[in-house]
Coordinates of C-alpha atoms and ligand atoms in Angstrom, one line a residue:
Chain A
X1 CA 108.5 74.1 85.4
X2 CA 109.4 73.5 89.0
X3 CA 106.9 72.6 91.6
X4 CA 107.0 76.1 93.1
X5 CA 106.2 77.6 89.7
X6 CA 103.3 75.2 89.3
X7 CA 102.0 76.0 92.8
X8 CA 102.0 79.7 92.1
X9 CA 99.6 79.1 89.3
X10 CA 97.3 76.5 90.9
X11 CA 95.0 79.3 92.1
X12 CA 94.5 80.6 88.6
X13 CA 94.4 77.0 87.3
X14 CA 91.5 76.3 89.6
X15 CA 89.5 79.1 88.1
X16 CA 90.6 78.1 84.6
X17 CA 92.1 81.6 84.2
X18 CA 95.3 80.4 82.4
X19 CA 96.0 80.1 78.7
X20 CA 95.1 76.5 77.4
X21 CA 98.7 75.5 76.8
X22 CA 99.4 76.4 80.4
X23 CA 96.4 74.6 81.6
X24 CA 97.6 71.5 79.9
X25 CA 101.1 71.8 81.3
X26 CA 99.9 72.1 84.8
X27 CA 97.3 69.3 84.4
X28 CA 100.1 67.0 83.2
X29 CA 102.3 67.9 86.1
X30 CA 99.5 67.3 88.6
X31 CA 99.0 63.8 87.2
X32 CA 102.6 63.0 88.0
X33 CA 103.2 65.0 91.2
X34 CA 101.3 64.0 94.3
X35 CA 102.7 67.0 96.3
X36 CA 101.3 69.6 93.9
X37 CA 98.0 67.6 93.9
X38 CA 97.8 67.9 97.6
X39 CA 98.5 71.7 97.3
X40 CA 95.6 72.0 94.9
X41 CA 93.3 70.0 97.1
X42 CA 94.1 72.3 100.0
X43 CA 93.3 75.3 97.9
X44 CA 90.1 73.9 96.7
X45 CA 89.0 73.1 100.2
X46 CA 89.9 76.5 101.4
X47 CA 87.8 78.0 98.7
X48 CA 85.0 75.6 99.3
X49 CA 85.0 76.6 103.0
X50 CA 85.0 80.3 102.3
X51 CA 82.0 79.9 100.0
X52 CA 80.1 78.3 102.9
X53 CA 80.4 81.4 104.9
X54 CA 77.0 83.1 104.4
X55 CA 76.5 86.8 104.0
X56 CA 75.8 88.9 107.1
X57 CA 72.6 90.8 107.2
X58 CA 72.9 94.6 107.1
X59 CA 70.9 96.3 109.9
X60 CA 67.3 96.5 108.9
X61 CA 67.1 100.3 109.1
X62 CA 70.1 100.8 106.9
X63 CA 68.2 101.5 103.6
X64 CA 66.1 104.2 105.2
X65 CA 69.0 105.6 107.0
X66 CA 70.9 106.0 103.8
X67 CA 68.0 107.5 101.9
X68 CA 67.3 109.9 104.7
X69 CA 70.9 110.9 104.7
X70 CA 70.9 111.6 101.0
X71 CA 67.7 113.6 101.2
X72 CA 69.1 115.7 104.0
X73 CA 72.3 116.5 102.2
X74 CA 70.4 117.1 98.9
X75 CA 67.8 119.4 100.6
X76 CA 70.4 121.3 102.6
X77 CA 72.3 122.1 99.4
X78 CA 69.6 122.7 97.0
X79 CA 70.7 125.1 94.4
X80 CA 74.2 125.3 95.6
X81 CA 77.1 123.1 96.0
X82 CA 77.2 121.4 99.4
X83 CA 80.6 122.6 100.5
X84 CA 80.2 126.1 99.2
X85 CA 76.9 126.5 101.1
X86 CA 78.3 125.0 104.3
X87 CA 81.2 127.3 104.3
X88 CA 79.1 130.3 103.4
X89 CA 77.2 129.9 106.5
X90 CA 80.3 130.4 108.5
X91 CA 81.4 133.8 109.4
X92 CA 85.0 133.3 109.0
X93 CA 84.7 132.1 105.3
X94 CA 84.5 135.8 104.4
X95 CA 87.6 136.4 106.5
X96 CA 89.2 133.6 104.6
X97 CA 88.5 135.1 101.2
X98 CA 89.6 138.5 102.4
X99 CA 92.9 137.0 103.7
X100 CA 93.4 135.1 100.5
X101 CA 92.7 138.3 98.4
X102 CA 95.2 140.3 100.6
X103 CA 97.8 137.6 100.0
X104 CA 97.1 137.5 96.4
X105 CA 97.5 141.3 96.1
X106 CA 100.7 141.1 98.2
X107 CA 102.0 138.4 95.9
X108 CA 101.3 140.6 92.9
X109 CA 103.0 143.5 94.5
X110 CA 106.0 141.4 95.3
X111 CA 105.8 140.6 91.7
X112 CA 109.0 138.7 90.8
X113 CA 107.6 135.3 91.7
X114 CA 104.4 135.9 89.7
X115 CA 105.2 133.7 86.7
X116 CA 106.1 130.7 88.7
X117 CA 103.2 131.3 91.1
X118 CA 100.9 131.2 88.1
X119 CA 102.4 127.9 87.0
X120 CA 101.9 126.4 90.5
X121 CA 98.3 127.5 90.7
X122 CA 97.6 126.2 87.2
X123 CA 99.2 122.9 87.9
X124 CA 97.3 122.5 91.1
X125 CA 94.0 123.4 89.4
X126 CA 94.3 120.9 86.6
X127 CA 95.4 118.2 89.0
X128 CA 92.4 118.9 91.2
X129 CA 90.0 118.6 88.2
X130 CA 91.6 115.4 86.9
X131 CA 91.0 113.9 90.2
X132 CA 87.5 115.0 90.6
X133 CA 85.7 115.0 87.4
X134 CA 83.9 111.8 86.7
X135 CA 85.3 110.4 89.8
X136 CA 83.5 109.2 92.9
X137 CA 85.8 111.5 94.8
X138 CA 83.4 114.3 93.9
X139 CA 82.3 114.7 97.5
X140 CA 85.7 114.8 99.1
X141 CA 88.0 117.8 99.0
X142 CA 91.1 117.1 97.0
X143 CA 93.8 115.9 99.2
X144 CA 96.8 118.2 99.0
X145 CA 99.7 116.2 100.3
X146 CA 102.2 118.3 102.1
X147 CA 104.8 116.8 99.7
X148 CA 103.1 118.3 96.7
X149 CA 103.0 121.7 98.2
X150 CA 106.6 121.5 99.0
X151 CA 107.4 120.6 95.5
X152 CA 105.7 123.6 94.2
X153 CA 107.5 125.8 96.7
X154 CA 110.7 124.4 95.6
X155 CA 109.9 125.2 92.0
X156 CA 109.4 128.8 92.9
X157 CA 112.7 128.9 94.8
X158 CA 114.5 127.4 91.9
X159 CA 113.1 130.0 89.6
X160 CA 114.2 132.7 92.0
X161 CA 117.8 131.7 91.7
X162 CA 117.9 133.1 88.3
X163 CA 117.6 136.6 89.7
X164 CA 120.6 136.4 92.0
X165 CA 123.5 138.7 91.2
X166 CA 125.8 135.7 91.0
X167 CA 125.0 135.6 87.4
X168 CA 126.8 138.8 86.7
X169 CA 130.0 137.2 87.7
X170 CA 132.3 136.1 84.8
X171 CA 130.5 138.1 82.2
X172 CA 133.4 140.5 82.3
X173 CA 136.2 137.9 82.4
X174 CA 134.9 135.2 80.1
X175 CA 131.9 133.8 78.5
X176 CA 129.4 132.6 81.1
X177 CA 129.3 128.9 81.4
X178 CA 125.8 127.9 82.2
X179 CA 124.4 124.4 82.3
X180 CA 120.9 124.5 81.2
X181 CA 118.3 122.3 82.6
X182 CA 114.5 121.9 82.5
X183 CA 111.9 119.9 84.1
X184 CA 108.8 119.2 82.1
X185 CA 105.7 117.4 83.2
X186 CA 103.2 116.4 80.6
X187 CA 99.8 114.9 80.8
X188 CA 99.4 112.6 77.8
X189 CA 96.7 110.2 76.7
X190 CA 99.1 107.3 75.8
X191 CA 102.3 107.3 77.9
X192 CA 104.0 104.6 75.9
X193 CA 103.2 106.2 72.5
X194 CA 104.5 109.7 73.7
X195 CA 107.6 108.0 75.2
X196 CA 108.6 106.6 71.8
X197 CA 108.0 110.0 70.3
X198 CA 110.2 111.7 72.8
X199 CA 112.9 109.3 72.1
X200 CA 112.6 109.8 68.4
X201 CA 112.6 113.5 68.7
X202 CA 115.6 113.8 71.0
X203 CA 117.7 111.3 69.0
X204 CA 116.8 113.1 65.8
X205 CA 118.1 116.4 67.3
X206 CA 121.5 114.8 68.2
X207 CA 120.7 114.2 71.8
X208 CA 120.2 111.0 73.7
X209 CA 118.3 109.5 76.5
X210 CA 120.5 109.1 79.6
X211 CA 118.1 107.1 81.5
X212 CA 114.4 106.3 81.7
X213 CA 111.8 104.3 83.4
X214 CA 108.1 103.6 83.3
X215 CA 105.8 102.4 86.1
X216 CA 102.4 102.5 87.6
X217 CA 102.2 105.1 90.2
X218 CA 98.9 104.6 92.1
X219 CA 96.4 104.3 89.2
X220 CA 98.5 106.3 86.8
X221 CA 101.0 105.2 84.3
X222 CA 104.2 107.4 84.6
X223 CA 107.4 107.6 82.6
X224 CA 110.5 109.5 83.6
X225 CA 113.2 110.3 81.2
X226 CA 116.4 112.1 81.6
X227 CA 117.3 113.6 78.2
X228 CA 120.6 115.2 77.1
X229 CA 120.4 117.6 74.2
X230 CA 122.9 119.9 72.4
X231 CA 122.7 123.3 74.2
X232 CA 122.0 125.2 71.0
X233 CA 118.9 123.0 70.3
X234 CA 117.7 123.2 73.9
X235 CA 114.9 125.8 73.6
X236 CA 113.5 124.4 70.4
X237 CA 113.5 120.8 71.5
X238 CA 111.8 121.9 74.7
X239 CA 109.1 123.6 72.7
X240 CA 108.7 120.6 70.6
X241 CA 108.4 118.3 73.7
X242 CA 105.8 120.5 75.2
X243 CA 103.6 120.0 72.2
X244 CA 103.4 116.3 72.8
X245 CA 100.9 116.7 75.6
X246 CA 99.2 119.0 78.1
X247 CA 101.9 120.8 80.1
X248 CA 101.3 120.3 83.7
X249 CA 104.5 121.7 85.0
X250 CA 107.5 123.4 83.4
X251 CA 110.6 124.6 85.2
X252 CA 113.6 126.1 83.6
X253 CA 116.8 126.4 85.4
X254 CA 120.4 127.2 84.7
X255 CA 123.4 126.5 86.8
X256 CA 126.3 128.9 86.4
X257 CA 129.3 126.9 86.5
X258 CA 131.8 129.6 85.5
X259 CA 133.2 130.0 89.0
X260 CA 133.6 126.3 89.5
X261 CA 135.2 126.0 86.1
X262 CA 137.7 128.7 86.7
X263 CA 138.5 127.3 90.1
X264 CA 139.0 123.9 88.9
X265 CA 141.3 125.0 86.1
X266 CA 143.4 126.9 88.7
X267 CA 143.7 123.9 90.9
X268 CA 144.6 121.8 87.9
X269 CA 147.4 124.1 86.8
X270 CA 148.7 124.2 90.3
X271 CA 148.8 120.4 90.5
X272 CA 150.6 120.1 87.2
X273 CA 153.3 122.4 88.5
X274 CA 153.6 120.2 91.6
X275 CA 153.9 117.1 89.3
X276 CA 156.8 118.7 87.4
X277 CA 158.5 119.5 90.6
X278 CA 158.2 116.1 91.9
X279 CA 159.5 114.6 88.7
X280 CA 162.5 116.9 89.1
X281 CA 163.1 115.8 92.6
X282 CA 162.8 112.2 91.5
X283 CA 165.6 112.6 89.0
X284 CA 167.9 113.8 91.7
X285 CA 166.9 111.4 94.5
X286 CA 169.5 108.7 95.3
X287 CA 168.3 106.5 98.1
X288 CA 165.6 104.0 97.6
X289 CA 163.6 105.4 100.4
X290 CA 163.6 108.9 98.8
X291 CA 162.6 107.5 95.5
X292 CA 159.7 105.6 97.1
X293 CA 158.6 108.6 99.1
X294 CA 158.6 110.9 96.0
X295 CA 156.9 108.3 93.9
X296 CA 154.2 108.1 96.5
X297 CA 153.6 111.9 96.3
X298 CA 153.7 111.8 92.6
X299 CA 151.0 109.2 92.5
X300 CA 148.8 111.3 94.8
X301 CA 149.2 114.3 92.6
X302 CA 148.5 112.4 89.5
X303 CA 145.3 111.0 91.1
X304 CA 144.1 114.4 91.8
X305 CA 144.9 115.6 88.4
X306 CA 142.9 112.8 86.9
X307 CA 139.9 113.5 89.1
X308 CA 140.0 117.2 88.3
X309 CA 140.4 116.6 84.6
X310 CA 137.4 114.4 84.8
X311 CA 135.4 117.0 86.6
X312 CA 136.3 119.6 83.9
X313 CA 135.2 117.3 81.2
X314 CA 132.1 116.8 83.2
X315 CA 131.5 120.5 83.3
X316 CA 132.2 120.8 79.6
X317 CA 129.7 118.2 79.1
X318 CA 127.1 119.9 81.3
X319 CA 127.5 123.1 79.4
X320 CA 127.6 121.5 76.0
X321 CA 124.6 119.2 76.6
X322 CA 121.5 120.5 78.4
X323 CA 119.5 118.2 80.6
X324 CA 115.8 117.8 80.3
X325 CA 114.0 115.8 83.1
X326 CA 110.8 114.8 81.8
X327 CA 107.8 113.1 83.3
X328 CA 105.0 111.7 81.2
X329 CA 101.8 111.0 83.1
X330 CA 98.7 109.4 81.9
X331 CA 95.9 111.8 81.4
X332 CA 92.6 110.5 82.8
X333 CA 90.2 110.6 80.0
X334 CA 87.5 111.5 82.5
X335 CA 89.0 114.9 82.9
X336 CA 87.6 116.0 79.6
X337 CA 84.1 114.7 79.9
X338 CA 81.4 116.8 81.3
X339 CA 78.3 115.5 83.2
X340 CA 74.9 116.1 81.7
X341 CA 73.2 119.1 83.1
X342 CA 70.9 117.4 85.6
X343 CA 70.3 119.0 88.9
X344 CA 72.8 116.7 90.5
X345 CA 75.2 117.4 87.7
X346 CA 75.0 121.1 88.3
X347 CA 75.5 120.5 91.9
X348 CA 78.5 118.4 91.3
X349 CA 80.0 121.0 88.9
X350 CA 79.4 123.7 91.4
X351 CA 81.0 121.6 94.1
X352 CA 84.0 121.1 91.8
X353 CA 84.2 124.8 91.3
X354 CA 84.2 125.4 95.1
X355 CA 86.8 122.7 95.5
X356 CA 89.2 124.4 93.0
X357 CA 88.5 127.7 94.6
X358 CA 89.4 126.3 97.9
X359 CA 92.4 124.6 96.3
X360 CA 93.5 128.0 94.8
X361 CA 93.2 129.6 98.2
X362 CA 95.6 127.0 99.6
X363 CA 98.0 127.6 96.7
X364 CA 97.8 131.4 97.2
X365 CA 98.8 131.0 100.8
X366 CA 101.6 128.6 100.2
X367 CA 103.0 130.5 97.2
X368 CA 102.6 133.9 98.7
X369 CA 104.5 133.0 101.7
X370 CA 107.4 131.5 99.7
X371 CA 107.6 134.7 97.5
X372 CA 106.9 137.2 100.1
X373 CA 108.9 135.8 103.0
X374 CA 108.1 139.0 104.8
X375 CA 104.4 138.3 104.8
X376 CA 104.8 136.3 108.0
X377 CA 102.3 138.5 109.8
X378 CA 99.7 136.7 107.6
X379 CA 100.6 133.3 109.0
X380 CA 97.7 133.3 111.4
X381 CA 95.4 133.4 108.4
X382 CA 97.1 130.3 106.9
X383 CA 96.5 128.7 110.2
X384 CA 92.9 129.7 110.1
X385 CA 92.5 128.1 106.6
X386 CA 94.0 124.8 107.8
X387 CA 91.8 124.9 110.9
X388 CA 88.8 125.5 108.6
X389 CA 89.8 122.6 106.4
X390 CA 90.3 120.4 109.5
X391 CA 87.0 121.5 110.9
X392 CA 85.3 120.7 107.6
X393 CA 86.8 117.2 107.5
X394 CA 85.9 116.5 111.1
X395 CA 82.4 117.8 110.5
X396 CA 82.1 115.5 107.5
X397 CA 83.5 112.5 109.4
X398 CA 81.0 113.3 112.1
X399 CA 78.1 113.3 109.6
X400 CA 79.2 109.9 108.3
X401 CA 78.3 108.3 111.6
Chain B
X1 CA 62.9 94.5 86.5
X2 CA 65.2 97.1 85.0
X3 CA 68.8 96.6 84.6
X4 CA 71.4 98.6 86.4
X5 CA 72.3 100.5 83.4
X6 CA 68.7 101.4 82.7
X7 CA 68.2 102.6 86.3
X8 CA 71.5 104.7 86.1
X9 CA 70.1 106.2 82.8
X10 CA 66.9 107.1 84.4
X11 CA 68.7 108.6 87.3
X12 CA 70.8 110.8 85.0
X13 CA 67.7 112.0 83.3
X14 CA 66.5 113.3 86.5
X15 CA 64.4 110.6 88.0
X16 CA 66.4 110.4 91.2
X17 CA 63.9 108.2 93.0
X18 CA 65.3 105.1 91.2
X19 CA 68.4 105.3 93.3
X20 CA 66.4 103.5 96.0
X21 CA 66.2 100.5 93.8
X22 CA 70.0 100.5 93.2
X23 CA 70.5 100.9 96.9
X24 CA 68.2 98.0 97.7
X25 CA 69.9 95.9 95.1
X26 CA 73.5 96.4 96.3
X27 CA 73.1 97.4 100.0
X28 CA 73.8 93.9 101.3
X29 CA 76.7 93.4 98.9
X30 CA 78.4 96.6 99.9
X31 CA 77.7 96.0 103.6
X32 CA 79.3 92.5 103.4
X33 CA 82.2 93.8 101.4
X34 CA 82.8 96.4 104.2
X35 CA 82.2 93.9 107.0
X36 CA 84.6 91.4 105.5
X37 CA 87.2 94.0 105.1
X38 CA 86.9 95.7 108.5
X39 CA 85.6 92.9 110.7
X40 CA 83.4 95.3 112.4
X41 CA 79.7 96.0 112.0
X42 CA 79.8 99.6 113.1
X43 CA 82.4 100.5 110.5
X44 CA 80.6 98.5 107.9
X45 CA 77.4 100.4 108.5
X46 CA 79.3 103.8 108.2
X47 CA 81.2 102.7 105.1
X48 CA 78.0 101.5 103.4
X49 CA 76.3 104.8 104.2
X50 CA 79.2 106.8 102.9
X51 CA 79.6 104.7 99.8
X52 CA 76.0 105.2 98.7
X53 CA 76.0 108.8 99.5
X54 CA 79.1 109.3 97.4
X55 CA 77.5 107.3 94.7
X56 CA 74.4 109.3 94.7
X57 CA 76.2 112.5 94.2
X58 CA 78.8 111.2 91.8
X59 CA 76.4 109.2 89.7
X60 CA 75.8 112.0 87.2
X61 CA 79.5 111.9 86.2
X62 CA 79.5 108.0 86.1
X63 CA 80.5 107.2 82.5
X64 CA 79.5 103.6 82.3
X65 CA 83.0 102.4 81.3
X66 CA 82.6 99.7 83.8
X67 CA 79.4 98.2 85.3
X68 CA 77.6 100.3 87.9
X69 CA 78.3 97.5 90.4
X70 CA 82.0 97.6 89.8
X71 CA 82.0 101.3 90.1
X72 CA 80.1 101.1 93.4
X73 CA 82.5 98.5 94.7
X74 CA 85.3 100.7 93.9
X75 CA 83.9 103.4 95.9
X76 CA 83.3 101.1 98.9
X77 CA 86.7 99.5 98.5
X78 CA 88.6 102.8 98.6
X79 CA 86.6 103.9 101.6
X80 CA 87.6 100.7 103.4
X81 CA 91.2 101.1 102.4
X82 CA 91.1 104.7 103.6
X83 CA 89.7 103.6 106.9
X84 CA 92.2 100.8 107.3
X85 CA 95.0 103.3 106.6
X86 CA 93.7 105.5 109.2
X87 CA 93.4 103.0 111.9
X88 CA 96.7 101.4 110.6
X89 CA 98.0 99.2 113.5
X90 CA 95.2 99.7 115.8
X91 CA 93.5 96.3 116.1
X92 CA 89.9 97.0 116.0
X93 CA 88.8 93.4 115.4
X94 CA 87.8 91.6 118.5
X95 CA 86.6 88.1 118.5
X96 CA 83.6 88.4 120.7
X97 CA 82.4 91.9 120.2
X98 CA 80.9 91.8 116.7
X99 CA 79.3 88.5 117.2
X100 CA 77.6 88.7 120.6
X101 CA 74.8 90.7 119.3
X102 CA 74.0 88.9 116.2
X103 CA 73.2 85.3 117.1
X104 CA 69.7 85.7 115.6
X105 CA 71.3 87.0 112.4
X106 CA 73.6 84.0 112.1
X107 CA 70.8 81.6 112.5
X108 CA 69.4 82.8 109.3
X109 CA 72.4 82.1 107.3
X110 CA 73.0 78.4 107.7
X111 CA 74.7 77.2 104.6
X112 CA 72.9 75.0 102.3
X113 CA 75.9 72.8 101.7
X114 CA 75.7 69.5 103.5
X115 CA 79.4 69.3 104.3
X116 CA 79.3 72.4 106.3
X117 CA 79.4 72.8 110.0
X118 CA 76.4 71.0 111.3
X119 CA 75.1 72.9 114.4
X120 CA 74.4 76.5 114.8
X121 CA 77.2 76.7 117.4
X122 CA 79.6 75.1 115.1
X123 CA 78.5 77.4 112.4
X124 CA 79.0 80.4 114.6
X125 CA 82.5 79.2 115.6
X126 CA 83.3 78.6 112.0
X127 CA 82.2 82.1 111.0
X128 CA 84.4 83.6 113.7
X129 CA 87.4 81.5 112.8
X130 CA 87.2 82.5 109.1
X131 CA 86.7 86.2 109.8
X132 CA 89.6 86.1 112.3
X133 CA 91.8 84.4 109.8
X134 CA 90.8 86.7 106.9
X135 CA 91.6 89.6 109.1
X136 CA 95.3 88.5 109.5
X137 CA 95.8 88.8 105.8
X138 CA 97.4 91.9 104.4
X139 CA 94.7 94.4 103.3
X140 CA 95.3 94.0 99.6
X141 CA 95.2 90.2 99.7
X142 CA 92.1 90.2 101.9
X143 CA 90.4 92.6 99.4
X144 CA 91.0 90.3 96.4
X145 CA 89.9 87.3 98.4
X146 CA 86.7 89.0 99.6
X147 CA 85.9 90.3 96.1
X148 CA 86.4 86.8 94.7
X149 CA 85.0 84.4 97.3
X150 CA 82.4 86.5 98.9
X151 CA 81.3 89.0 96.3
X152 CA 81.9 86.4 93.7
X153 CA 83.3 88.8 91.1
X154 CA 85.3 87.6 88.1
X155 CA 88.9 88.3 87.7
X156 CA 88.0 90.9 85.1
X157 CA 85.7 92.7 87.5
X158 CA 88.2 92.6 90.3
X159 CA 90.9 94.1 88.1
X160 CA 88.4 96.9 87.2
X161 CA 87.4 97.4 90.8
X162 CA 90.9 97.7 92.0
X163 CA 92.2 99.3 88.8
X164 CA 95.0 96.9 88.6
X165 CA 96.1 94.3 86.1
X166 CA 94.7 90.8 85.7
X167 CA 98.2 89.5 86.6
X168 CA 98.1 91.3 89.8
X169 CA 94.7 89.9 90.6
X170 CA 95.9 86.4 89.9
X171 CA 99.1 86.7 92.0
X172 CA 97.3 88.4 95.0
X173 CA 94.5 85.9 95.0
X174 CA 96.9 83.0 94.7
X175 CA 98.9 84.3 97.7
X176 CA 95.7 85.0 99.7
X177 CA 94.2 81.6 99.1
X178 CA 97.3 79.7 100.0
X179 CA 98.1 81.8 103.1
X180 CA 94.5 81.4 104.3
X181 CA 94.8 77.6 103.5
X182 CA 97.9 77.4 105.7
X183 CA 96.3 79.4 108.5
X184 CA 93.3 77.1 108.5
X185 CA 95.4 74.1 108.7
X186 CA 97.5 75.7 111.5
X187 CA 94.3 76.6 113.4
X188 CA 93.7 72.9 114.1
X189 CA 90.0 73.5 114.4
X190 CA 88.1 70.4 113.8
X191 CA 85.7 72.0 111.3
X192 CA 88.5 73.8 109.4
X193 CA 88.6 70.9 106.9
X194 CA 85.7 68.7 107.4
X195 CA 86.5 66.7 104.3
X196 CA 89.8 65.7 105.7
X197 CA 88.4 64.7 108.9
X198 CA 85.7 62.6 107.4
X199 CA 88.1 61.0 105.0
X200 CA 90.7 60.5 107.7
X201 CA 93.2 62.7 106.0
X202 CA 93.9 65.0 108.8
X203 CA 97.4 63.7 109.3
X204 CA 99.3 66.6 107.9
X205 CA 97.6 69.2 110.2
X206 CA 100.2 71.2 112.0
Ligands
LIG501 ZN1 105.0 69.2 91.8

């Protein structure tokens, strides 16, 4: 081991937090190396100094202030969840629900986006609960990052594509060439175990894992896999994969590559004709200059042919092998436990309910606007909802003081 | 005296008055954690209040996977990090501001260790120096350092509080300690390394 490697471990060595063998190696190095010994001494002195820093005294009235605050909040909300109650006292909360209801109805009337809308709402809900049950976050509203919202909207848009008339093209002329793809997000108890199962399942069905990765995202273990599976097994593999965990998001898409295919084939034919012509000219060329020029052209054409051939092969591949983008996320065990029914437990549960209601409302707005497009006149209500949320946060921040 | 777990149990069974005992037991710890993280008594007070408020309402769903204290520190820690994120680059820490009003307080915390700074003035200077230097560490390093050296948690408890691996705790703590050591040396303050001064080994001070 180098001195640097030793030094990186001195802190843990000091606390005897290394395996015995490691401890011995470092002790031995220290006995021989005065520099590392100096380093250790400095660490020890630093820690000794820190330990001399006494504790600061909290303000004497803090205990009572906290107890008072708790009593106030608990009293204020007796029998009802705090947030629900606070919002109920405000006139515009009714307006908010009315607006949400209007949008919901509008969304239903618009209709076509409904399946994906439901998906988005479900995803949001379960996420909200995962975050809040058994978590100390219980008092704060779930934070809906703008990014998440956008993601859901994109999903809706993606789904919408399936309905475009572009699909009809080619059906008359030739078999449609569609590259199928799916995104599947699963909540699982053991990411690594399910990861292995996914690989097993896909390889057993004649597919393969194109790439994959696993990491800790925040507090959650997450695996991403890009799977390629034979197109004729696509649906049934997808169904089997979905059974490995709790489906949090599922998105199906198909890209119609018929047009692209036909186009590429035509260009390829054209280039091949050019190639023949150049070969012809080459035979008849006499000056070196001519020969060089024609060979240059020939080279360019052949390069393009190569590229287009590769592209066609790629398209064939896309159509023959479907792509499944999969994300495995660790399910927080807490999501399935339920608090004992004490008063505070009931309050927390009610609070959670109000949080998911609120969450739903936000999703309604977001989704309805995406689907409806023409529901822009409702934008002021969306604004109102955000203002309400902002007001709530501000109020809470104010109470914290 | 009842253990934390027993108190939590009583609380869950509906005897919510026992919360006061938990509060009294951990108030100082949480306050100090917040103070060391935020370098500001106002914020430390707010964070303590919010942490216990959250704890009170979330306690029914506390599962007891980790110790109550760990769980409570996690709440406080996250609140601190949230606040730090909010104020981001704003430097709230000021050398004089938090200490001017607390001389009386500091007198009560003279260290028992004989090697420590000897006079009250020295002690106060020393406190300021340490807090100032700690404050220059990146938040996650500071956090591990505070939990280890001030809250005196074990590596295991730190990893539970921060929900990270033992390896992460080790490496962050290592970096924090050695960075702080260098900063202390660089500070050139006479009481930074009293041992060295007394033993005449101050030669390598920058
Ligand atoms: Zn060495």
